[in-house]
Short mmCIF file of C-alpha atoms in Angstrom, two decimals:
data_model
loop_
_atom_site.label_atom_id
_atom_site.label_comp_id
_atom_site.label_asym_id
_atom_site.label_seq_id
_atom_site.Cartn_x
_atom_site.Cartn_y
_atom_site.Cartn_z
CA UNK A 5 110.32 -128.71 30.97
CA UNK A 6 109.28 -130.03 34.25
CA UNK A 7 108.18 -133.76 34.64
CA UNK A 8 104.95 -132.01 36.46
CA UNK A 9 104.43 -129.92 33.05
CA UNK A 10 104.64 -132.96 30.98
CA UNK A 11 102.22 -135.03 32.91
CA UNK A 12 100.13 -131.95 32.90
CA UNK A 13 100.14 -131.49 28.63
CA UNK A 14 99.63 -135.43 28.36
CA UNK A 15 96.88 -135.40 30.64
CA UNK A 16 95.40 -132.43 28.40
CA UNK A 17 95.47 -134.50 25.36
CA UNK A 18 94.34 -137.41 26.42
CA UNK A 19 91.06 -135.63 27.82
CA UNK A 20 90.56 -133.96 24.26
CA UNK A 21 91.30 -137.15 22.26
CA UNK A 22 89.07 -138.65 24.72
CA UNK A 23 86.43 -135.61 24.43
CA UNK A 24 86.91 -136.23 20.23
CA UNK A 25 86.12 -139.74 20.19
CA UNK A 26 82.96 -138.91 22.19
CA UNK A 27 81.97 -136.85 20.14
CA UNK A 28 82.59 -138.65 16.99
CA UNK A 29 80.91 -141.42 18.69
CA UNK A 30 78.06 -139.79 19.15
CA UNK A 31 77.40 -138.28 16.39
CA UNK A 32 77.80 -141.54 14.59
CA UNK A 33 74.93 -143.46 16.82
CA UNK A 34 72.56 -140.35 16.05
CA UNK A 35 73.56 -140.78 12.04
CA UNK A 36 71.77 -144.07 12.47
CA UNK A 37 68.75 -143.10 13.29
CA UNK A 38 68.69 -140.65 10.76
CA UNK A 39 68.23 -143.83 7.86
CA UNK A 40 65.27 -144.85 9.08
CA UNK A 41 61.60 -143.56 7.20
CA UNK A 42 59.72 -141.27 9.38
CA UNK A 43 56.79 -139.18 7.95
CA UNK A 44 53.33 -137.99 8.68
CA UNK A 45 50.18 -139.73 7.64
CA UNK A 46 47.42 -138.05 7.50
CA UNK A 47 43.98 -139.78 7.76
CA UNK A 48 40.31 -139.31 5.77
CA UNK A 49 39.22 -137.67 8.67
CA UNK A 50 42.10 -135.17 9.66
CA UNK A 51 43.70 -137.31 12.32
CA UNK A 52 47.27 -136.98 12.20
CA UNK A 53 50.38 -138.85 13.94
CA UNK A 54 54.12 -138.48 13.37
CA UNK A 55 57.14 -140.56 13.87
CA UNK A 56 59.04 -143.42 12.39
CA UNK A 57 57.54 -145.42 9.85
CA UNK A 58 57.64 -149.30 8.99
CA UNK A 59 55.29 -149.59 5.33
CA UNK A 60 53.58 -152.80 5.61
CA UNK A 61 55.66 -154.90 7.38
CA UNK A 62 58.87 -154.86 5.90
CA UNK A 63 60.24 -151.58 4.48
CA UNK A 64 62.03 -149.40 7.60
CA UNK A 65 64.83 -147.48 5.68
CA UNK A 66 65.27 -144.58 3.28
CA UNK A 67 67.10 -147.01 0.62
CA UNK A 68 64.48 -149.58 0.58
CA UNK A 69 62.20 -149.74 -2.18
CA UNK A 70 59.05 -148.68 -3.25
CA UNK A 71 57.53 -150.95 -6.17
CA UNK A 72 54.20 -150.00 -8.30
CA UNK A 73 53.49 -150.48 -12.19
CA UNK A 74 53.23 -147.09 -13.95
CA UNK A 75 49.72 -146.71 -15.33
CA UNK A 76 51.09 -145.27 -18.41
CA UNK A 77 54.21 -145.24 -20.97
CA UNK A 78 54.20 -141.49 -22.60
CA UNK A 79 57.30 -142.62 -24.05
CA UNK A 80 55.59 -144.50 -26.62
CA UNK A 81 54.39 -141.56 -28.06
CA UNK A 82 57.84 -141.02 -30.05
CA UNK A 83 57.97 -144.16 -31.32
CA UNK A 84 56.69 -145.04 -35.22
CA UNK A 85 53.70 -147.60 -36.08
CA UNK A 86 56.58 -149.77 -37.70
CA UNK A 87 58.10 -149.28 -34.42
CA UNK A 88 55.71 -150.38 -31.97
CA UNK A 89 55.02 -153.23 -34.89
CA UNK A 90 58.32 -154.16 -34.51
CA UNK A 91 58.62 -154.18 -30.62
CA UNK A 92 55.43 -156.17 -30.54
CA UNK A 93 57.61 -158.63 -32.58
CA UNK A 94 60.89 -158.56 -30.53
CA UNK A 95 58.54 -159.25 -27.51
CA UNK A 96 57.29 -162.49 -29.21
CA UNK A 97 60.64 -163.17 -30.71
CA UNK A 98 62.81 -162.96 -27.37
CA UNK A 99 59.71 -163.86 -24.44
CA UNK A 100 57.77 -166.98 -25.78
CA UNK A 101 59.80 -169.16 -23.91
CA UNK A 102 60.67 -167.88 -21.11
CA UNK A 103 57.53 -168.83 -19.04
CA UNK A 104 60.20 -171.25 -16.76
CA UNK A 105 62.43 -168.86 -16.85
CA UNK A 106 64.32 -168.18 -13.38
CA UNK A 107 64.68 -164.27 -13.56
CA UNK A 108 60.26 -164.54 -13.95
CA UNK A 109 60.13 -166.45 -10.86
CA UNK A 110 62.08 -164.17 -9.04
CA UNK A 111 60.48 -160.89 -10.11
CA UNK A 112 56.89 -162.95 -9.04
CA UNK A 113 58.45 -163.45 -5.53
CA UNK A 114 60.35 -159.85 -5.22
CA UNK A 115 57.01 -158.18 -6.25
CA UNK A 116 55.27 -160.64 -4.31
CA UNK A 117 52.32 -160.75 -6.96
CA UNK A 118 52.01 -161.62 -11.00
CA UNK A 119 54.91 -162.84 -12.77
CA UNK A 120 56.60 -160.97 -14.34
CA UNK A 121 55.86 -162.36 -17.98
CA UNK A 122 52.25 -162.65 -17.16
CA UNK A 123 52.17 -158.48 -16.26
CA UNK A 124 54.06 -157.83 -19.70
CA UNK A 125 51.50 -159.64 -21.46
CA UNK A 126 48.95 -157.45 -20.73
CA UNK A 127 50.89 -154.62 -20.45
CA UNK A 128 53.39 -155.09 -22.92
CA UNK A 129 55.20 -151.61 -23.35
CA UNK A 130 54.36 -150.67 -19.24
CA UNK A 131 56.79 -151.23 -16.95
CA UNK A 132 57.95 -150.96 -12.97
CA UNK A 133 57.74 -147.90 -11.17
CA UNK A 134 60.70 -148.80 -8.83
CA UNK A 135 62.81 -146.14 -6.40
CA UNK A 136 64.05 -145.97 -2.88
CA UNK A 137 62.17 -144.65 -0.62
CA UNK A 138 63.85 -141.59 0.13
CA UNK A 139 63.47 -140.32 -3.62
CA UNK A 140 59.76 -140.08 -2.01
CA UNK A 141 58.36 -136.42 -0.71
CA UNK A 142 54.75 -137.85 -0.70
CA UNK A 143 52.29 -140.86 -1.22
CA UNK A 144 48.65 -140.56 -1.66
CA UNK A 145 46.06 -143.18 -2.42
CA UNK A 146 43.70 -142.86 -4.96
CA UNK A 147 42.22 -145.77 -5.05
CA UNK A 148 41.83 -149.54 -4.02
CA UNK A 149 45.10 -150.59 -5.52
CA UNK A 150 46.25 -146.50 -7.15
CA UNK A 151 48.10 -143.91 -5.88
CA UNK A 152 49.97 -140.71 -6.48
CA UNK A 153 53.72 -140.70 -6.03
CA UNK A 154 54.92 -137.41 -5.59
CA UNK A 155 59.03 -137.06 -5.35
CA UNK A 156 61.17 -134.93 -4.10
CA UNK A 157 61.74 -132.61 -7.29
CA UNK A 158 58.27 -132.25 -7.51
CA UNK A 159 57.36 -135.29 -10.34
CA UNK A 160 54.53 -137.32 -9.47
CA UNK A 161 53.45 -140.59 -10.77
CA UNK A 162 50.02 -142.27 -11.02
CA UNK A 163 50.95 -146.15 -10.21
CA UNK A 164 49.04 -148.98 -9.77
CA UNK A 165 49.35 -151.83 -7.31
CA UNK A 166 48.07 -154.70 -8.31
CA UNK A 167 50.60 -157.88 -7.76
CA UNK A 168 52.50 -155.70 -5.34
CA UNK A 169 52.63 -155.43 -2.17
CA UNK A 170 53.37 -151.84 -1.71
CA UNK A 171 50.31 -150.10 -2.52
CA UNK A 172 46.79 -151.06 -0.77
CA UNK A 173 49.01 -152.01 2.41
CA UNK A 174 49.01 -151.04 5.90
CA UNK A 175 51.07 -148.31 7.48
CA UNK A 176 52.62 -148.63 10.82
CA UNK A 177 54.12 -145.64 12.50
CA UNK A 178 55.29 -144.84 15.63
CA UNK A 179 53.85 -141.83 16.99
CA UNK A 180 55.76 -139.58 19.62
CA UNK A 181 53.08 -139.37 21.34
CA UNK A 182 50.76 -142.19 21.56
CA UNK A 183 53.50 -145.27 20.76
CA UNK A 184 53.02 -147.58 17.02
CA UNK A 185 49.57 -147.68 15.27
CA UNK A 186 48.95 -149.74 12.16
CA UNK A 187 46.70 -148.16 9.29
CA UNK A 188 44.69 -149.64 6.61
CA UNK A 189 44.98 -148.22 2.94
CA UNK A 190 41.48 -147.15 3.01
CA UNK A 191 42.19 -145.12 6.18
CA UNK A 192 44.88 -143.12 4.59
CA UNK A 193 44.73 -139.43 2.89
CA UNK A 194 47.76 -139.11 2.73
CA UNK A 195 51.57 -139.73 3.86
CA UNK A 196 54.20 -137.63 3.80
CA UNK A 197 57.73 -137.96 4.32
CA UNK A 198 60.62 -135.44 5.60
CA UNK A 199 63.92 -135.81 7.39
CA UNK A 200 64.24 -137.98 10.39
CA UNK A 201 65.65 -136.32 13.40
CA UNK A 202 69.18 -137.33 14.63
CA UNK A 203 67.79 -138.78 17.81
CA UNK A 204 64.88 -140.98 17.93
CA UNK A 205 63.31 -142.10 20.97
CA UNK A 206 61.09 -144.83 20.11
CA UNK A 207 61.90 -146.61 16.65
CA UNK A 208 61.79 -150.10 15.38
CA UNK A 209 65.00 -151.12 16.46
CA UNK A 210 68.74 -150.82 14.88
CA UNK A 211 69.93 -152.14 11.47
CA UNK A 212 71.03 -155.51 10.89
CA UNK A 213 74.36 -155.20 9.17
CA UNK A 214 77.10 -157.48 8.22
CA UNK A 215 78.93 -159.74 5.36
CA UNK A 216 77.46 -162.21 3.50
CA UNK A 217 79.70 -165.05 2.17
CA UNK A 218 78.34 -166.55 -1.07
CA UNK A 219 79.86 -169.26 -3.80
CA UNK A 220 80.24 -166.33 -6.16
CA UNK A 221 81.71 -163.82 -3.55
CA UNK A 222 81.61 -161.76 -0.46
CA UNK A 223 79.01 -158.38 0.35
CA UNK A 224 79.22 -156.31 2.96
CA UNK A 225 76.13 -154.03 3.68
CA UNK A 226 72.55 -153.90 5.51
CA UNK A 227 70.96 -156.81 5.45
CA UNK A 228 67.02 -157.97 5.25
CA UNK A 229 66.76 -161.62 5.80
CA UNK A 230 64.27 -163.93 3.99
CA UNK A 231 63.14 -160.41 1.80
CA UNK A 232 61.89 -159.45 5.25
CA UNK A 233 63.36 -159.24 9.06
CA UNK A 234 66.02 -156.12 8.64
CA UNK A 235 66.09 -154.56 12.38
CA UNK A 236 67.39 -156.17 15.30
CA UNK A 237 63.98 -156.36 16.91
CA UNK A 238 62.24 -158.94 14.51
CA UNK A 239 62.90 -162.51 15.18
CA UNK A 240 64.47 -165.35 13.33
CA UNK A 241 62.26 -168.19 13.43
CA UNK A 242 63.42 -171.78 14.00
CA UNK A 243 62.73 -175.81 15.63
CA UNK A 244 65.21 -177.28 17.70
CA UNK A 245 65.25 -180.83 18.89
CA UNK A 246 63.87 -179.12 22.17
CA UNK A 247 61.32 -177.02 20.67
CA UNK A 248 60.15 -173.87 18.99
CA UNK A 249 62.49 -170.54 19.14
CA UNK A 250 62.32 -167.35 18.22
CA UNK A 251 65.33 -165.35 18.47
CA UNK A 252 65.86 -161.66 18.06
CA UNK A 253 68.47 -160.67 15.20
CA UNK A 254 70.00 -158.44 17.94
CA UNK A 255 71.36 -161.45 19.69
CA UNK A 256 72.58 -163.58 16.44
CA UNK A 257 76.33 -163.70 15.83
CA UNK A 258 75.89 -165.53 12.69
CA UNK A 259 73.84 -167.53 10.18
CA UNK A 260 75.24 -170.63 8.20
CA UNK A 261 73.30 -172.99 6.00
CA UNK A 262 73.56 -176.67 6.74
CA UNK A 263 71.96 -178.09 3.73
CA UNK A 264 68.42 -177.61 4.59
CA UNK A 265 68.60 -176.23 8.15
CA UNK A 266 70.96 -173.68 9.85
CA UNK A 267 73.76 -173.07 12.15
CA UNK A 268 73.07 -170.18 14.04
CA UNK A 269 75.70 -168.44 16.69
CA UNK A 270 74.51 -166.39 19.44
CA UNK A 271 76.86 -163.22 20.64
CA UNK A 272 77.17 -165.25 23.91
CA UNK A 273 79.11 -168.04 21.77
CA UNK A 274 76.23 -170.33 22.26
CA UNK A 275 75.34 -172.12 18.79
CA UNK A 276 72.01 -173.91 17.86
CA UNK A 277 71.00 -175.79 14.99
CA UNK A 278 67.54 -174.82 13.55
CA UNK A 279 65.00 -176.04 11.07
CA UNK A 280 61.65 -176.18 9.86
CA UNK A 281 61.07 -172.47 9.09
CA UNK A 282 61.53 -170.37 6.20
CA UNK A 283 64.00 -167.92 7.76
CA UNK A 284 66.51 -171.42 8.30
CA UNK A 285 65.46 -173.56 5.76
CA UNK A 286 65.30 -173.88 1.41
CA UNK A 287 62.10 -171.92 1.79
CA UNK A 288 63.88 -169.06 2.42
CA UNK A 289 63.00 -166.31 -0.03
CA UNK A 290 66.71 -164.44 -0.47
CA UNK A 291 69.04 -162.47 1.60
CA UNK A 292 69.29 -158.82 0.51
CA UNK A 293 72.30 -156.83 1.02
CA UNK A 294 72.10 -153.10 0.28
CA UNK A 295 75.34 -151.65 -0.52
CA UNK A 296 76.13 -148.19 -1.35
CA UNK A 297 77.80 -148.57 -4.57
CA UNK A 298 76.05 -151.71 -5.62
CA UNK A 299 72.66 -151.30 -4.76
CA UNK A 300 70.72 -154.23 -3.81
CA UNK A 301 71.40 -157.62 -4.26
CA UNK A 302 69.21 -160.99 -4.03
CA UNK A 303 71.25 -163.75 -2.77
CA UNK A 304 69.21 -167.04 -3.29
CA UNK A 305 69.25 -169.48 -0.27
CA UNK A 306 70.69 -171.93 -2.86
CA UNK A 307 73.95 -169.24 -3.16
CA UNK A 308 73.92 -168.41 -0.02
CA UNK A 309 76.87 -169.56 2.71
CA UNK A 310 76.96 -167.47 5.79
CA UNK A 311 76.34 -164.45 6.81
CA UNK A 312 78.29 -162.66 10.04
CA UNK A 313 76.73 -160.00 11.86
CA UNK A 314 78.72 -156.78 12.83
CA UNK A 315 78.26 -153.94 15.11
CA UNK A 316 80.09 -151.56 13.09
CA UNK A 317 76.79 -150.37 10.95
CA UNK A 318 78.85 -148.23 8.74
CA UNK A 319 76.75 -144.42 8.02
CA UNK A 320 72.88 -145.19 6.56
CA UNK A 321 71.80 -142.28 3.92
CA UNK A 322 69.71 -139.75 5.46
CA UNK A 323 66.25 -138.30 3.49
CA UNK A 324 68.52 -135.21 2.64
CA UNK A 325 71.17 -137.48 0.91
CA UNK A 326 67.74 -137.88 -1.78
CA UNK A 327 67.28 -134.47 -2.36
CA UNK A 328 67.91 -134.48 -6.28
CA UNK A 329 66.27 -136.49 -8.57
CA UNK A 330 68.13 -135.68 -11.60
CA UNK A 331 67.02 -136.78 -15.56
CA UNK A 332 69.60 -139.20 -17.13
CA UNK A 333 72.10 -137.77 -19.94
CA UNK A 334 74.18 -139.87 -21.70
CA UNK A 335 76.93 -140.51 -25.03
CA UNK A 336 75.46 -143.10 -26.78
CA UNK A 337 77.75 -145.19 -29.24
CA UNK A 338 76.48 -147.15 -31.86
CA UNK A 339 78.12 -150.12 -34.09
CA UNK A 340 77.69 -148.05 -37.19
CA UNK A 341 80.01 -145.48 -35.45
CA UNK A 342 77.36 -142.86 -34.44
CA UNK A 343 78.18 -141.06 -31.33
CA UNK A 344 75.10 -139.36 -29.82
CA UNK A 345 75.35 -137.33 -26.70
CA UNK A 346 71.76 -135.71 -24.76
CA UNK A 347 69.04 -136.90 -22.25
CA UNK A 348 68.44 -140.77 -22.06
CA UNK A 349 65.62 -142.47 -21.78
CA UNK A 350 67.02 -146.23 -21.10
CA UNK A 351 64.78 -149.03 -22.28
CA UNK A 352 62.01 -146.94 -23.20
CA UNK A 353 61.67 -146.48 -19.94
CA UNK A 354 63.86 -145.53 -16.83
CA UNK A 355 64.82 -141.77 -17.68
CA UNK A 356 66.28 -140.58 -14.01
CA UNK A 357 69.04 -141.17 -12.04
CA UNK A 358 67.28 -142.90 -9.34
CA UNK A 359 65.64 -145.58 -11.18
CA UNK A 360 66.78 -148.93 -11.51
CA UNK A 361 68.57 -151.76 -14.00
CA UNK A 362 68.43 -154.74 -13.29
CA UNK A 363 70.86 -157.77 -13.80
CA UNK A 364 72.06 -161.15 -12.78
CA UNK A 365 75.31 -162.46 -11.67
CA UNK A 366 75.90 -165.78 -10.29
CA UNK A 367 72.20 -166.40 -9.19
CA UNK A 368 72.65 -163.39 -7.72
CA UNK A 369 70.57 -160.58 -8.60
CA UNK A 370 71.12 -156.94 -8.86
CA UNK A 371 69.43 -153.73 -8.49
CA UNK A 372 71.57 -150.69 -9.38
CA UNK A 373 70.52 -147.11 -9.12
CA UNK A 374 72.04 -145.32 -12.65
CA UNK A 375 73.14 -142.72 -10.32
CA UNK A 376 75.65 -145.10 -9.66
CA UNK A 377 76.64 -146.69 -12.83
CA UNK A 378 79.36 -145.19 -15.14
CA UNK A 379 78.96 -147.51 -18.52
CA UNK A 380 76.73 -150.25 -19.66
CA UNK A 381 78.28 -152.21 -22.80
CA UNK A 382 76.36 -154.75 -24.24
CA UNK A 383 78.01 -158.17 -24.80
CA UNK A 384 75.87 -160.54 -26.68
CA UNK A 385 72.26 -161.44 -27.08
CA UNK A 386 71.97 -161.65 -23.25
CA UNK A 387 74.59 -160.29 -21.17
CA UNK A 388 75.91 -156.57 -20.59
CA UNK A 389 79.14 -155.68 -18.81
CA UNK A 390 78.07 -153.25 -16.70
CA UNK A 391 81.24 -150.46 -15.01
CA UNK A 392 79.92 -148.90 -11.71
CA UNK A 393 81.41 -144.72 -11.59
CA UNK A 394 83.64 -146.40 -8.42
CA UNK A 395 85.26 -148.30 -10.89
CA UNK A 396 83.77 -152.21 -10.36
CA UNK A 397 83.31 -154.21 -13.59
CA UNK A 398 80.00 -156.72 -13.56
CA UNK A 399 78.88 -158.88 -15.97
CA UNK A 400 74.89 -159.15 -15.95
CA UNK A 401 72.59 -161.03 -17.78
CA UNK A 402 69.31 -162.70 -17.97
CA UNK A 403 67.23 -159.34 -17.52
CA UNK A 404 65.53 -157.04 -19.73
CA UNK A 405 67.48 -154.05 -18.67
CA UNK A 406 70.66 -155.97 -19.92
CA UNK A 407 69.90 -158.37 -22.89
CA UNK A 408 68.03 -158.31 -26.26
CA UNK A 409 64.76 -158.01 -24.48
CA UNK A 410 65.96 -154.18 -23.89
CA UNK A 411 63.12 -152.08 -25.97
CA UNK A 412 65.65 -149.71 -27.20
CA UNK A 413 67.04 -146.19 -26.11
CA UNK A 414 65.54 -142.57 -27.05
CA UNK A 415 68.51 -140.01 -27.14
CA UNK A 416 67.41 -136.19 -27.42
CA UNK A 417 69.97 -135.20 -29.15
CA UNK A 418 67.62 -133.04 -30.19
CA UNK A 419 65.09 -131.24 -27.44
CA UNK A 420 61.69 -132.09 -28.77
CA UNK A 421 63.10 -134.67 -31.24
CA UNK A 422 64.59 -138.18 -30.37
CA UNK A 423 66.75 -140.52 -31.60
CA UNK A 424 65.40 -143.85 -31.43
CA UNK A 425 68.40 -146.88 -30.98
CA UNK A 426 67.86 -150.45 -30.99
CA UNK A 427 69.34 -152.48 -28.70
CA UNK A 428 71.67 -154.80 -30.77
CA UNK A 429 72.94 -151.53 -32.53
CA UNK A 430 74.10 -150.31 -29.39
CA UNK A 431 78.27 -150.56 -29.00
CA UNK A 432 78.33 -148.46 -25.73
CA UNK A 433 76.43 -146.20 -23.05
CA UNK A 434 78.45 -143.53 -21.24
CA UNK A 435 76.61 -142.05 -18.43
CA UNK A 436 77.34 -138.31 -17.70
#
């Protein structure tokens, strides 16, 4: 072979391995647009306008959530009067004093309305409606603080708002054609959602994505900064010994607390130290990584070390990845050595794969899809070990989903007929 004919087949690879990486590169900047929420909303009037969506002014991706109250509990319906008796008296038994109680705080500040304790009260056997956003094929309101939920398999939900801060909001979407208008509730028919395209040209910016370091470990996901900023467009707000700044998350390198201000890094190399804001100081409400075995998790400020920002976003999940919303089926084992195997429902409440538990870790608190969870086995009066299906072992506590609080499991073994397991006679819940 000549030298020419060598140069000549080198050459040729090197333009296809170039030609590859384009390619691959491309397609991986589209993929990120496709995470974003983009919909139609439709107004009282007919008016229409399409594009990207930001719901109030926070939520921007398919795996953020949506939170309501459900207006009702059918679930209750298999339960005895001794029963119902006897979860009014595990409420009063296991609640009473937990008014200063740091997992009711936190649900008052997540949900941005009534504590938790306070809602339960009046509502004792109603819980959260909680999903991502992407389980979501429709929303329409129904009243001042009501709407109808409508998913992607069809179910739809009547949920009320009050004490959140997801229904009765405004809507802000950018439409292709006229640029970003902001709706009020009582403006809105309806909104519906359906896959974003690969390439947007207007949109609210890019994801903020990195590793958080934290005294009980590291994450590595998207991030949303003080329960809020999450694209690189919104601004991190700060004083310097010069003045007022306000810096977009596109230009930060890094964030590290400094008792109660922060160091922050720019990409240049050029560091500041900034106080007197929320988004740099104590105030701070919790840095949220989403991670896609995990879930979510709420890292206190008091937890929280540094996080490092990274251009390597990793792939979002697309509306299609949310396609199935699928009923939860379990083997249920109990201490007195029953093994029961048929659909869940999980609390008396979460029956689906894309509903939540919740936990706490460390100060840190989680939010983890079922879909992703392979056991839950519970430990003692207040902590569950709970085994992701990718193999991680956590142990959570301090939450109703994961303690004696839990108001017990229904297992259809039989269709129409369930059995109905306490919580402190459970040994061990295998998801299918």
């Amino acid at each position: 072979m000549t030298l020419k004919t060598k140069t000549m087949k080198t050459t040729k690879h090197n333009l296809i391995a170039s030609l590859v990486l384009l390619f691959l590169s491309a397609g991986f900047t589209q993929a990120q647009d496709q995470g974003f929420i983009y919909g139609k909303v439709t107004t009282i009037d007919g008016k229409t306008f399409e594009g990207p969506i930001r719901w109030g002014k926070e939520e921007v991706y398919w795996t953020d959530l949506f939170n309501a109250s459900k207006e009702d509990n059918e679930n209750l319906n298999y339960l005895s009067r001794d029963n119902i008796r006897d979860l009014d008296d595990r409420y009063n038994r296991t609640h009473h004093n937990d008014w200063g109680s740091r997992w009711g705080s936190r649900i008052s500040e997540w949900f941005d309305g009534d504590s938790y304790h306070s809602r339960w009260n009046d509502n004792r056997h109603e819980h959260q409606f909680v999903c991502q956003f992407g389980e979501i094929k429709s929303i329409k309101p129904t009243g001042r603080e009501r709407a109808d939920v409508k998913l992607q398999n069809g179910q739809i939900f009547e949920v009320d708002g009050s004490g959140y801060n997801d229904v009765a909001t405004r809507v802000r979407i950018r439409d292709k054609e006229i640029g970003e208008i902001e709706l009020s509730w009582s403006r809105i028919e309806e909104v519906e959602f359906f896959s974003t395209p690969s390439k947007l040209n207007d949109k609210y910016g890019d994801p903020l994505y990195g590793t958080v370091v934290t005294y009980g470990g590291t994450f590595t996901g998207y991030i949303q900064w003080d329960h809020d900023e999450r694209v690189t467009t919104d601004k991190l707000d700060g004083d310097t010994e010069d003045g007022d700044v306000s810096i977009d998350f596109g230009k930060l390198r890094s964030i590290e607390r400094a008792g109660f201000r922060s160091i922050v890094e720019l990409k240049s190399g050029r560091e500041m130290e900034l106080r007197g804001s929320n988004d740099v100081n104590s105030e701070n409400r919790g840095i949220v990584v989403t991670d896609g075995k995990l879930g979510r998790l709420d890292i206190p400020w008091r937890e929280f070390k540094k996080v490092t920002f990274s251009d390597d976003k990793g792939k979002q999940k697309s509306y299609d990845d949310f396609k199935k919303q699928n009923e939860l089926t379990a083997t249920v084992k109990t201490r007195n050595g029953e093994s029961l195997k048929g659909k869940l429902i999980f609390d008396l409440d979460e029956e689906y794969d894309y509903e939540v538990l919740h936990g706490q870790n460390d100060d840190i608190e989680y939010l983890i899809p079922f879909r992703n969870i392979g056991k839950v086995i519970p430990k003692n009066y207040d902590n569950s070990t709970v085994i992701l299906k990718s193999g991680e072992s956590l142990l959570l506590g301090e939450a109703q989903d994961v303690s004696e609080k839990n108001s017990g499991l229904l297992v259809f073994v039989d269709k129409d007929r369930p059995k109905y397991v306490l919580w402190e006679d459970v040994d061990e819940i295998q998801f299918d």
